Amino acid sequence: MSAVPQQASASPMPEGVTDPNYHPEPGRLGNLTQVQLHTLEKLKKELQDEGHFDEKRMDDAFLLRMVKICNTDRCVLSPCVDIWCLGGRPISVCTVSSQRGGSLIRRLPGPGDLGRKMFLFLRARKFDVVKAKEMLVAEEKWRKEFGVDDIVANFDFKEKAVVDKYYPQYYHKSDKDGRPVYIERLGQLNIKELYAATTQERQLQRLVFEYEKFLTDRLPACAKACGHPVETSCTILDLGGVSLSNFIRVKDYVFAASSIGQDRYPETMGKFYIINAPWAFTAVWSVIKGWLDEVTVNKIKILGGSYKDELLKQIPKENLPKEFGGACVCAGGCSLSDAGPWNPQ
């Protein structure tokens, strides 16, 4: 395999890159300037000085520390680059030599963890330290109030199969850039049946659970599969059959979900396709746009019924569900398969 090209930047190529054609865009991992790196240091210092810095969740140096100490008197840690899956969670297995031959296992931080978290919030605010700090402090406060850690540890969406009939929302395989594909079929929404099976509160908890899994499970698995960092998703929002009355009834959830994605999990949207958009959607879109920042709006493509060729430019035919013009037909249905690099069959 040919060598990975060096980037004309102050930051090194991320560890583990095997794709020789990987050329990160400016402001991405492997292509950061000295000024951008300095803002990361400045943000960390200000957070520390003001008492907002959480070493476990924000510090890059945490990558070098052990979560579970080996049961030996003397350990020598060697570099670890292999990623394995243990109980559905990504971990890094590090070789340790010692007098008693112990071993060490630590969880591999995802792109939303630790120092990368500060980096993502900086990029979301165009490396403005003041704005990034405000956003990060607000996010940390929200995590405690919303109970994110408890959701990650204990949330069980037992009604998933029933909810899937009335509001399908799911991740399915990856696009040509290695991103996980997320599909949401708002046009199939049946409000009455949906809220007979679940509540808006549980829908939002599920959303947060999936965002966390996206960061800690899906992105690392996709990155390993394609050989370069994967930081964002490719979303398909299907509006086929959507009615204005249904949208109005679910708008509180849509706006709350949009706010969580934009303010709490920034820089996770890569491509966004709105398909089967009816003519009346123009009026609705003018309302939705007001809730989104300019960067987000520019990532969105609004398509009518002739969307298949556009989707296939971005998503391999074998990865796209058949109902959207692809060739994938998962046993039991694509929406419940959770098929992708994060879930090897």
mmCIF file of C-alpha atoms in Angstrom:
data_model
loop_
_atom_site.group_PDB
_atom_site.id
_atom_site.type_symbol
_atom_site.label_atom_id
_atom_site.label_comp_id
_atom_site.label_asym_id
_atom_site.label_seq_id
_atom_site.Cartn_x
_atom_site.Cartn_y
_atom_site.Cartn_z
ATOM 1 C CA MET A 1 0.000 0.000 0.000
ATOM 2 C CA SER A 2 1.329 3.446 -0.883
ATOM 3 C CA ALA A 3 2.168 5.911 1.836
ATOM 4 C CA VAL A 4 -0.522 8.216 3.135
ATOM 5 C CA PRO A 5 0.160 11.732 1.779
ATOM 6 C CA GLN A 6 1.428 14.340 4.199
ATOM 7 C CA GLN A 7 -0.752 17.385 4.763
ATOM 8 C CA ALA A 8 0.548 20.930 4.579
ATOM 9 C CA SER A 9 -0.554 21.707 8.108
ATOM 10 C CA ALA A 10 0.703 21.945 11.650
ATOM 11 C CA SER A 11 -1.114 18.808 12.794
ATOM 12 C CA PRO A 12 -0.059 15.228 12.071
ATOM 13 C CA MET A 13 -2.217 12.738 10.207
ATOM 14 C CA PRO A 14 -4.486 10.910 12.677
ATOM 15 C CA GLU A 15 -3.199 7.558 13.882
ATOM 16 C CA GLY A 16 -4.445 4.498 12.034
ATOM 17 C CA VAL A 17 -5.065 6.100 8.611
ATOM 18 C CA THR A 18 -4.600 3.448 5.907
ATOM 19 C CA ASP A 19 -6.479 5.077 3.032
ATOM 20 C CA PRO A 20 -3.839 6.535 0.651
ATOM 21 C CA ASN A 21 -6.481 8.805 -0.903
ATOM 22 C CA TYR A 22 -7.485 10.455 2.363
ATOM 23 C CA HIS A 23 -7.063 14.230 2.109
ATOM 24 C CA PRO A 24 -8.732 15.959 5.074
ATOM 25 C CA GLU A 25 -10.341 19.318 4.440
ATOM 26 C CA PRO A 26 -8.994 22.395 6.256
ATOM 27 C CA GLY A 27 -10.090 22.405 9.876
ATOM 28 C CA ARG A 28 -10.331 18.614 9.977
ATOM 29 C CA LEU A 29 -8.103 16.091 11.725
ATOM 30 C CA GLY A 30 -4.767 15.977 9.944
ATOM 31 C CA ASN A 31 -5.168 19.438 8.445
ATOM 32 C CA LEU A 32 -5.122 21.971 11.278
ATOM 33 C CA THR A 33 -3.105 25.170 11.367
ATOM 34 C CA GLN A 34 -0.947 26.378 14.255
ATOM 35 C CA VAL A 35 -3.606 28.991 15.022
ATOM 36 C CA GLN A 36 -6.316 26.333 15.231
ATOM 37 C CA LEU A 37 -4.173 24.141 17.475
ATOM 38 C CA HIS A 38 -3.469 27.169 19.673
ATOM 39 C CA THR A 39 -7.202 27.815 20.108
ATOM 40 C CA LEU A 40 -7.590 24.276 21.460
ATOM 41 C CA GLU A 41 -4.897 24.951 24.069
ATOM 42 C CA LYS A 42 -6.453 28.328 24.899
ATOM 43 C CA LEU A 43 -9.930 26.829 25.304
ATOM 44 C CA LYS A 44 -8.586 24.152 27.637
ATOM 45 C CA LYS A 45 -6.786 26.723 29.809
ATOM 46 C CA GLU A 46 -9.828 28.987 30.080
ATOM 47 C CA LEU A 47 -12.060 26.056 30.998
ATOM 48 C CA GLN A 48 -9.537 25.042 33.671
ATOM 49 C CA ASP A 49 -9.215 28.572 35.051
ATOM 50 C CA GLU A 50 -13.003 28.971 35.275
ATOM 51 C CA GLY A 51 -13.611 25.568 36.848
ATOM 52 C CA HIS A 52 -15.473 24.066 33.881
ATOM 53 C CA PHE A 53 -12.823 21.618 32.735
ATOM 54 C CA ASP A 54 -13.646 17.938 33.173
ATOM 55 C CA GLU A 55 -10.385 16.045 32.797
ATOM 56 C CA LYS A 56 -12.061 12.708 32.213
ATOM 57 C CA ARG A 57 -14.278 13.971 29.402
ATOM 58 C CA MET A 58 -12.210 16.692 27.781
ATOM 59 C CA ASP A 59 -8.468 16.126 28.136
ATOM 60 C CA ASP A 60 -6.510 14.773 25.147
ATOM 61 C CA ALA A 61 -3.964 13.338 27.568
ATOM 62 C CA PHE A 62 -6.639 11.003 28.888
ATOM 63 C CA LEU A 63 -6.067 8.945 25.752
ATOM 64 C CA LEU A 64 -2.757 7.912 27.257
ATOM 65 C CA ARG A 65 -4.160 6.878 30.599
ATOM 66 C CA MET A 66 -5.561 3.576 31.768
ATOM 67 C CA VAL A 67 -9.220 3.088 32.599
ATOM 68 C CA LYS A 68 -8.593 -0.362 34.001
ATOM 69 C CA ILE A 69 -5.156 -0.847 35.568
ATOM 70 C CA CYS A 70 -3.541 -4.212 34.950
ATOM 71 C CA ASN A 71 -3.187 -6.424 37.994
ATOM 72 C CA THR A 72 0.593 -6.412 38.051
ATOM 73 C CA ASP A 73 3.267 -4.800 40.185
ATOM 74 C CA ARG A 74 5.053 -3.412 37.193
ATOM 75 C CA CYS A 75 3.578 -2.753 33.753
ATOM 76 C CA VAL A 76 5.126 -1.513 30.534
ATOM 77 C CA LEU A 77 2.532 -0.241 28.076
ATOM 78 C CA SER A 78 3.278 -0.620 24.385
ATOM 79 C CA PRO A 79 1.500 1.344 21.629
ATOM 80 C CA CYS A 80 -1.981 0.065 20.817
ATOM 81 C CA VAL A 81 -3.637 0.551 17.461
ATOM 82 C CA ASP A 82 -5.899 -2.472 17.029
ATOM 83 C CA ILE A 83 -9.601 -1.912 17.548
ATOM 84 C CA TRP A 84 -11.766 -4.826 18.605
ATOM 85 C CA CYS A 85 -15.356 -5.168 19.662
ATOM 86 C CA LEU A 86 -16.232 -6.447 23.123
ATOM 87 C CA GLY A 87 -19.906 -6.731 23.982
ATOM 88 C CA GLY A 88 -20.801 -4.356 21.176
ATOM 89 C CA ARG A 89 -18.501 -1.601 22.494
ATOM 90 C CA PRO A 90 -15.296 -0.478 20.773
ATOM 91 C CA ILE A 91 -12.158 -0.968 22.829
ATOM 92 C CA SER A 92 -8.456 -0.627 22.296
ATOM 93 C CA VAL A 93 -6.435 -3.630 23.345
ATOM 94 C CA CYS A 94 -2.953 -2.649 24.475
ATOM 95 C CA THR A 95 -0.156 -5.156 24.915
ATOM 96 C CA VAL A 96 1.382 -4.993 28.366
ATOM 97 C CA SER A 97 4.477 -6.840 29.482
ATOM 98 C CA SER A 98 5.048 -7.436 33.158
ATOM 99 C CA GLN A 99 6.528 -9.846 35.642
ATOM 100 C CA ARG A 100 3.163 -11.569 35.931
ATOM 101 C CA GLY A 101 2.082 -11.202 32.325
ATOM 102 C CA GLY A 102 -0.926 -8.994 33.004
ATOM 103 C CA SER A 103 -2.981 -7.202 30.390
ATOM 104 C CA LEU A 104 -4.722 -3.875 30.116
ATOM 105 C CA ILE A 105 -7.949 -2.989 28.365
ATOM 106 C CA ARG A 106 -9.348 0.481 27.891
ATOM 107 C CA ARG A 107 -12.270 1.778 25.922
ATOM 108 C CA LEU A 108 -11.386 3.577 22.729
ATOM 109 C CA PRO A 109 -12.721 7.160 22.973
ATOM 110 C CA GLY A 110 -15.031 8.171 20.173
ATOM 111 C CA PRO A 111 -14.906 11.418 18.173
ATOM 112 C CA GLY A 112 -17.182 13.130 20.707
ATOM 113 C CA ASP A 113 -14.999 12.245 23.674
ATOM 114 C CA LEU A 114 -12.193 13.977 25.504
ATOM 115 C CA GLY A 115 -10.065 16.507 23.600
ATOM 116 C CA ARG A 116 -11.911 15.753 20.394
ATOM 117 C CA LYS A 117 -14.996 17.129 22.081
ATOM 118 C CA MET A 118 -13.339 20.510 22.544
ATOM 119 C CA PHE A 119 -12.157 20.346 18.947
ATOM 120 C CA LEU A 120 -15.649 19.680 17.567
ATOM 121 C CA PHE A 121 -17.172 22.538 19.549
ATOM 122 C CA LEU A 122 -14.396 24.867 18.393
ATOM 123 C CA ARG A 123 -14.990 23.930 14.783
ATOM 124 C CA ALA A 124 -18.729 24.444 15.219
ATOM 125 C CA ARG A 125 -17.984 28.014 16.300
ATOM 126 C CA LYS A 126 -15.325 28.612 13.642
ATOM 127 C CA PHE A 127 -12.528 28.363 16.244
ATOM 128 C CA ASP A 128 -13.918 31.281 18.255
ATOM 129 C CA VAL A 129 -12.815 30.381 21.797
ATOM 130 C CA VAL A 130 -15.422 32.530 23.576
ATOM 131 C CA LYS A 131 -18.360 31.114 21.602
ATOM 132 C CA ALA A 132 -17.048 27.541 21.771
ATOM 133 C CA LYS A 133 -16.615 27.821 25.546
ATOM 134 C CA GLU A 134 -20.164 29.095 26.003
ATOM 135 C CA MET A 135 -21.479 26.246 23.881
ATOM 136 C CA LEU A 136 -19.406 23.626 25.688
ATOM 137 C CA VAL A 137 -20.328 24.823 29.184
ATOM 138 C CA ALA A 138 -24.015 24.842 28.215
ATOM 139 C CA GLU A 139 -23.690 21.323 26.818
ATOM 140 C CA GLU A 140 -22.084 19.992 29.986
ATOM 141 C CA LYS A 141 -24.896 21.541 32.064
ATOM 142 C CA TRP A 142 -27.499 20.021 29.741
ATOM 143 C CA ARG A 143 -25.890 16.563 30.002
ATOM 144 C CA LYS A 144 -26.360 16.577 33.765
ATOM 145 C CA GLU A 145 -29.921 17.928 33.607
ATOM 146 C CA PHE A 146 -31.002 15.535 30.842
ATOM 147 C CA GLY A 147 -29.318 12.567 32.521
ATOM 148 C CA VAL A 148 -27.215 11.544 29.533
ATOM 149 C CA ASP A 149 -24.904 9.223 31.466
ATOM 150 C CA ASP A 150 -27.875 7.362 32.911
ATOM 151 C CA ILE A 151 -29.479 7.097 29.454
ATOM 152 C CA VAL A 152 -26.293 5.628 28.003
ATOM 153 C CA ALA A 153 -26.036 3.086 30.810
ATOM 154 C CA ASN A 154 -29.670 2.093 31.245
ATOM 155 C CA PHE A 155 -31.952 3.187 28.388
ATOM 156 C CA ASP A 156 -33.865 0.337 26.746
ATOM 157 C CA PHE A 157 -36.202 1.242 23.884
ATOM 158 C CA LYS A 158 -38.360 -1.872 24.173
ATOM 159 C CA GLU A 159 -41.039 -0.398 21.921
ATOM 160 C CA LYS A 160 -38.631 -0.016 18.990
ATOM 161 C CA ALA A 161 -40.295 -2.590 16.701
ATOM 162 C CA VAL A 162 -43.741 -1.041 17.221
ATOM 163 C CA VAL A 163 -42.492 2.535 16.820
ATOM 164 C CA ASP A 164 -40.747 1.501 13.599
ATOM 165 C CA LYS A 165 -44.158 0.894 12.014
ATOM 166 C CA TYR A 166 -45.308 4.451 12.665
ATOM 167 C CA TYR A 167 -42.106 6.523 12.522
ATOM 168 C CA PRO A 168 -39.086 4.634 11.088
ATOM 169 C CA GLN A 169 -35.738 6.081 12.244
ATOM 170 C CA TYR A 170 -32.606 4.002 11.796
ATOM 171 C CA TYR A 171 -28.934 3.734 10.854
ATOM 172 C CA HIS A 172 -28.118 1.495 7.908
ATOM 173 C CA LYS A 173 -24.650 0.737 6.516
ATOM 174 C CA SER A 174 -22.402 3.509 5.133
ATOM 175 C CA ASP A 175 -21.948 5.862 2.181
ATOM 176 C CA LYS A 176 -19.034 6.113 -0.263
ATOM 177 C CA ASP A 177 -17.094 8.343 2.144
ATOM 178 C CA GLY A 178 -17.485 5.840 4.983
ATOM 179 C CA ARG A 179 -20.178 7.780 6.859
ATOM 180 C CA PRO A 180 -22.979 5.903 8.638
ATOM 181 C CA VAL A 181 -26.257 6.398 6.766
ATOM 182 C CA TYR A 182 -29.204 7.554 8.884
ATOM 183 C CA ILE A 183 -32.738 7.258 7.499
ATOM 184 C CA GLU A 184 -35.867 8.904 8.868
ATOM 185 C CA ARG A 185 -39.281 8.461 7.247
ATOM 186 C CA LEU A 186 -41.350 11.370 8.492
ATOM 187 C CA GLY A 187 -43.908 10.692 5.751
ATOM 188 C CA GLN A 188 -44.879 7.405 7.421
ATOM 189 C CA LEU A 189 -45.606 9.138 10.712
ATOM 190 C CA ASN A 190 -48.829 8.102 12.428
ATOM 191 C CA ILE A 191 -49.104 10.357 15.460
ATOM 192 C CA LYS A 192 -51.982 8.544 17.141
ATOM 193 C CA GLU A 193 -50.349 5.112 16.947
ATOM 194 C CA LEU A 194 -46.878 6.492 17.705
ATOM 195 C CA TYR A 195 -47.894 8.085 20.987
ATOM 196 C CA ALA A 196 -49.961 5.050 21.909
ATOM 197 C CA ALA A 197 -46.694 3.113 21.813
ATOM 198 C CA THR A 198 -44.277 5.690 23.251
ATOM 199 C CA THR A 199 -43.942 9.311 24.404
ATOM 200 C CA GLN A 200 -42.122 12.374 23.140
ATOM 201 C CA GLU A 201 -39.843 12.199 26.190
ATOM 202 C CA ARG A 202 -38.782 8.651 25.350
ATOM 203 C CA GLN A 203 -38.338 9.586 21.707
ATOM 204 C CA LEU A 204 -35.876 12.298 22.762
ATOM 205 C CA GLN A 205 -34.113 9.922 25.140
ATOM 206 C CA ARG A 206 -33.777 7.464 22.281
ATOM 207 C CA LEU A 207 -32.376 10.232 20.105
ATOM 208 C CA VAL A 208 -29.697 11.044 22.685
ATOM 209 C CA PHE A 209 -28.907 7.354 23.195
ATOM 210 C CA GLU A 210 -28.414 6.971 19.439
ATOM 211 C CA TYR A 211 -26.220 10.094 19.240
ATOM 212 C CA GLU A 212 -23.989 8.678 21.963
ATOM 213 C CA LYS A 213 -23.840 5.297 20.228
ATOM 214 C CA PHE A 214 -23.107 7.093 16.963
ATOM 215 C CA LEU A 215 -20.037 8.694 18.551
ATOM 216 C CA THR A 216 -18.709 5.751 20.526
ATOM 217 C CA ASP A 217 -19.680 2.800 18.312
ATOM 218 C CA ARG A 218 -20.674 3.686 14.769
ATOM 219 C CA LEU A 219 -18.030 6.276 13.866
ATOM 220 C CA PRO A 220 -15.015 4.276 15.132
ATOM 221 C CA ALA A 221 -16.266 1.153 13.330
ATOM 222 C CA CYS A 222 -16.801 3.088 10.095
ATOM 223 C CA ALA A 223 -13.354 4.678 10.414
ATOM 224 C CA LYS A 224 -11.715 1.288 10.800
ATOM 225 C CA ALA A 225 -13.646 -0.084 7.818
ATOM 226 C CA CYS A 226 -12.660 2.725 5.423
ATOM 227 C CA GLY A 227 -9.170 3.490 6.764
ATOM 228 C CA HIS A 228 -9.608 7.162 7.639
ATOM 229 C CA PRO A 229 -11.404 9.308 10.237
ATOM 230 C CA VAL A 230 -15.182 9.453 9.926
ATOM 231 C CA GLU A 231 -16.760 12.308 11.851
ATOM 232 C CA THR A 232 -20.213 12.811 10.325
ATOM 233 C CA SER A 233 -23.321 11.035 9.051
ATOM 234 C CA CYS A 234 -25.194 10.892 5.761
ATOM 235 C CA THR A 235 -28.905 11.462 6.398
ATOM 236 C CA ILE A 236 -31.950 10.681 4.259
ATOM 237 C CA LEU A 237 -35.188 12.335 5.386
ATOM 238 C CA ASP A 238 -38.134 10.891 3.461
ATOM 239 C CA LEU A 239 -41.159 13.174 3.306
ATOM 240 C CA GLY A 240 -43.190 10.954 0.975
ATOM 241 C CA GLY A 241 -46.808 11.079 2.165
ATOM 242 C CA VAL A 242 -46.194 13.704 4.834
ATOM 243 C CA SER A 243 -49.087 15.999 5.687
ATOM 244 C CA LEU A 244 -48.882 19.521 7.057
ATOM 245 C CA SER A 245 -51.264 18.613 9.884
ATOM 246 C CA ASN A 246 -49.040 15.723 10.957
ATOM 247 C CA PHE A 247 -45.958 17.923 10.864
ATOM 248 C CA ILE A 248 -47.647 20.568 13.013
ATOM 249 C CA ARG A 249 -48.542 17.917 15.582
ATOM 250 C CA VAL A 250 -44.968 16.626 15.750
ATOM 251 C CA LYS A 251 -43.191 19.974 15.325
ATOM 252 C CA ASP A 252 -42.289 20.225 19.028
ATOM 253 C CA TYR A 253 -40.365 16.969 18.774
ATOM 254 C CA VAL A 254 -38.750 17.980 15.465
ATOM 255 C CA PHE A 255 -37.590 21.323 16.858
ATOM 256 C CA ALA A 256 -36.357 19.749 20.113
ATOM 257 C CA ALA A 257 -34.488 17.079 18.148
ATOM 258 C CA SER A 258 -32.955 19.706 15.855
ATOM 259 C CA SER A 259 -31.832 21.746 18.854
ATOM 260 C CA ILE A 260 -30.200 18.723 20.506
ATOM 261 C CA GLY A 261 -28.361 17.814 17.328
ATOM 262 C CA GLN A 262 -27.164 21.324 16.600
ATOM 263 C CA ASP A 263 -26.280 22.495 20.120
ATOM 264 C CA ARG A 264 -25.252 19.279 21.904
ATOM 265 C CA TYR A 265 -23.751 17.168 19.110
ATOM 266 C CA PRO A 266 -22.269 19.721 16.708
ATOM 267 C CA GLU A 267 -20.337 18.918 13.560
ATOM 268 C CA THR A 268 -21.934 15.498 13.116
ATOM 269 C CA MET A 269 -23.868 16.222 9.914
ATOM 270 C CA GLY A 270 -22.024 15.482 6.676
ATOM 271 C CA LYS A 271 -24.646 15.048 3.941
ATOM 272 C CA PHE A 272 -28.398 15.547 4.309
ATOM 273 C CA TYR A 273 -30.923 14.605 1.629
ATOM 274 C CA ILE A 274 -34.601 15.526 1.929
ATOM 275 C CA ILE A 275 -36.442 13.329 -0.567
ATOM 276 C CA ASN A 276 -40.033 13.208 -1.833
ATOM 277 C CA ALA A 277 -40.402 16.808 -0.692
ATOM 278 C CA PRO A 278 -43.927 18.059 -1.586
ATOM 279 C CA TRP A 279 -44.444 21.525 -3.003
ATOM 280 C CA ALA A 280 -45.896 22.708 0.312
ATOM 281 C CA PHE A 281 -42.608 21.841 1.999
ATOM 282 C CA THR A 282 -41.170 25.136 0.794
ATOM 283 C CA ALA A 283 -43.265 26.972 3.391
ATOM 284 C CA VAL A 284 -42.330 24.496 6.122
ATOM 285 C CA TRP A 285 -38.653 24.685 5.149
ATOM 286 C CA SER A 286 -38.671 28.440 5.618
ATOM 287 C CA VAL A 287 -39.684 27.822 9.252
ATOM 288 C CA ILE A 288 -37.197 25.001 9.843
ATOM 289 C CA LYS A 289 -34.301 27.016 8.403
ATOM 290 C CA GLY A 290 -34.765 29.571 11.135
ATOM 291 C CA TRP A 291 -33.787 26.913 13.673
ATOM 292 C CA LEU A 292 -30.613 25.943 11.826
ATOM 293 C CA ASP A 293 -27.295 27.698 11.363
ATOM 294 C CA GLU A 294 -25.964 28.628 7.922
ATOM 295 C CA VAL A 295 -23.373 25.837 7.850
ATOM 296 C CA THR A 296 -26.078 23.240 8.497
ATOM 297 C CA VAL A 297 -28.434 24.678 5.884
ATOM 298 C CA ASN A 298 -25.696 24.509 3.248
ATOM 299 C CA LYS A 299 -25.282 20.749 3.802
ATOM 300 C CA ILE A 300 -28.919 20.024 2.981
ATOM 301 C CA LYS A 301 -30.218 19.046 -0.478
ATOM 302 C CA ILE A 302 -33.960 19.188 -1.068
ATOM 303 C CA LEU A 303 -35.098 16.689 -3.699
ATOM 304 C CA GLY A 304 -38.491 15.757 -5.083
ATOM 305 C CA GLY A 305 -39.458 12.320 -6.316
ATOM 306 C CA SER A 306 -36.521 12.019 -8.736
ATOM 307 C CA TYR A 307 -33.916 11.459 -6.068
ATOM 308 C CA LYS A 308 -32.550 7.966 -6.740
ATOM 309 C CA ASP A 309 -29.664 8.924 -9.023
ATOM 310 C CA GLU A 310 -28.596 11.613 -6.546
ATOM 311 C CA LEU A 311 -28.574 9.165 -3.635
ATOM 312 C CA LEU A 312 -26.629 6.565 -5.626
ATOM 313 C CA LYS A 313 -23.906 9.118 -6.320
ATOM 314 C CA GLN A 314 -23.232 9.148 -2.574
ATOM 315 C CA ILE A 315 -24.340 5.699 -1.353
ATOM 316 C CA PRO A 316 -23.280 2.337 -2.847
ATOM 317 C CA LYS A 317 -26.249 0.543 -4.404
ATOM 318 C CA GLU A 318 -25.679 -2.527 -2.230
ATOM 319 C CA ASN A 319 -25.869 -0.348 0.911
ATOM 320 C CA LEU A 320 -29.019 1.587 -0.005
ATOM 321 C CA PRO A 321 -32.377 -0.029 0.898
ATOM 322 C CA LYS A 322 -34.313 -1.198 -2.150
ATOM 323 C CA GLU A 323 -37.222 1.177 -1.472
ATOM 324 C CA PHE A 324 -34.879 4.123 -2.114
ATOM 325 C CA GLY A 325 -33.460 2.782 -5.368
ATOM 326 C CA GLY A 326 -30.753 0.562 -3.914
ATOM 327 C CA ALA A 327 -30.333 -3.200 -3.841
ATOM 328 C CA CYS A 328 -30.267 -3.942 -0.108
ATOM 329 C CA VAL A 329 -32.975 -6.196 1.295
ATOM 330 C CA CYS A 330 -32.182 -7.116 4.902
ATOM 331 C CA ALA A 331 -33.850 -10.092 6.554
ATOM 332 C CA GLY A 332 -36.608 -8.711 8.749
ATOM 333 C CA GLY A 333 -36.350 -5.297 7.084
ATOM 334 C CA CYS A 334 -33.521 -2.792 6.781
ATOM 335 C CA SER A 335 -35.044 -0.500 9.401
ATOM 336 C CA LEU A 336 -34.617 -3.069 12.183
ATOM 337 C CA SER A 337 -31.385 -4.713 11.016
ATOM 338 C CA ASP A 338 -28.879 -2.172 12.391
ATOM 339 C CA ALA A 339 -26.606 -3.369 9.589
ATOM 340 C CA GLY A 340 -23.247 -1.653 9.244
ATOM 341 C CA PRO A 341 -19.541 -1.875 10.126
ATOM 342 C CA TRP A 342 -20.483 -1.371 13.803
ATOM 343 C CA ASN A 343 -22.515 -4.592 13.759
ATOM 344 C CA PRO A 344 -20.558 -7.266 11.859
ATOM 345 C CA GLN A 345 -22.714 -10.202 10.830
#
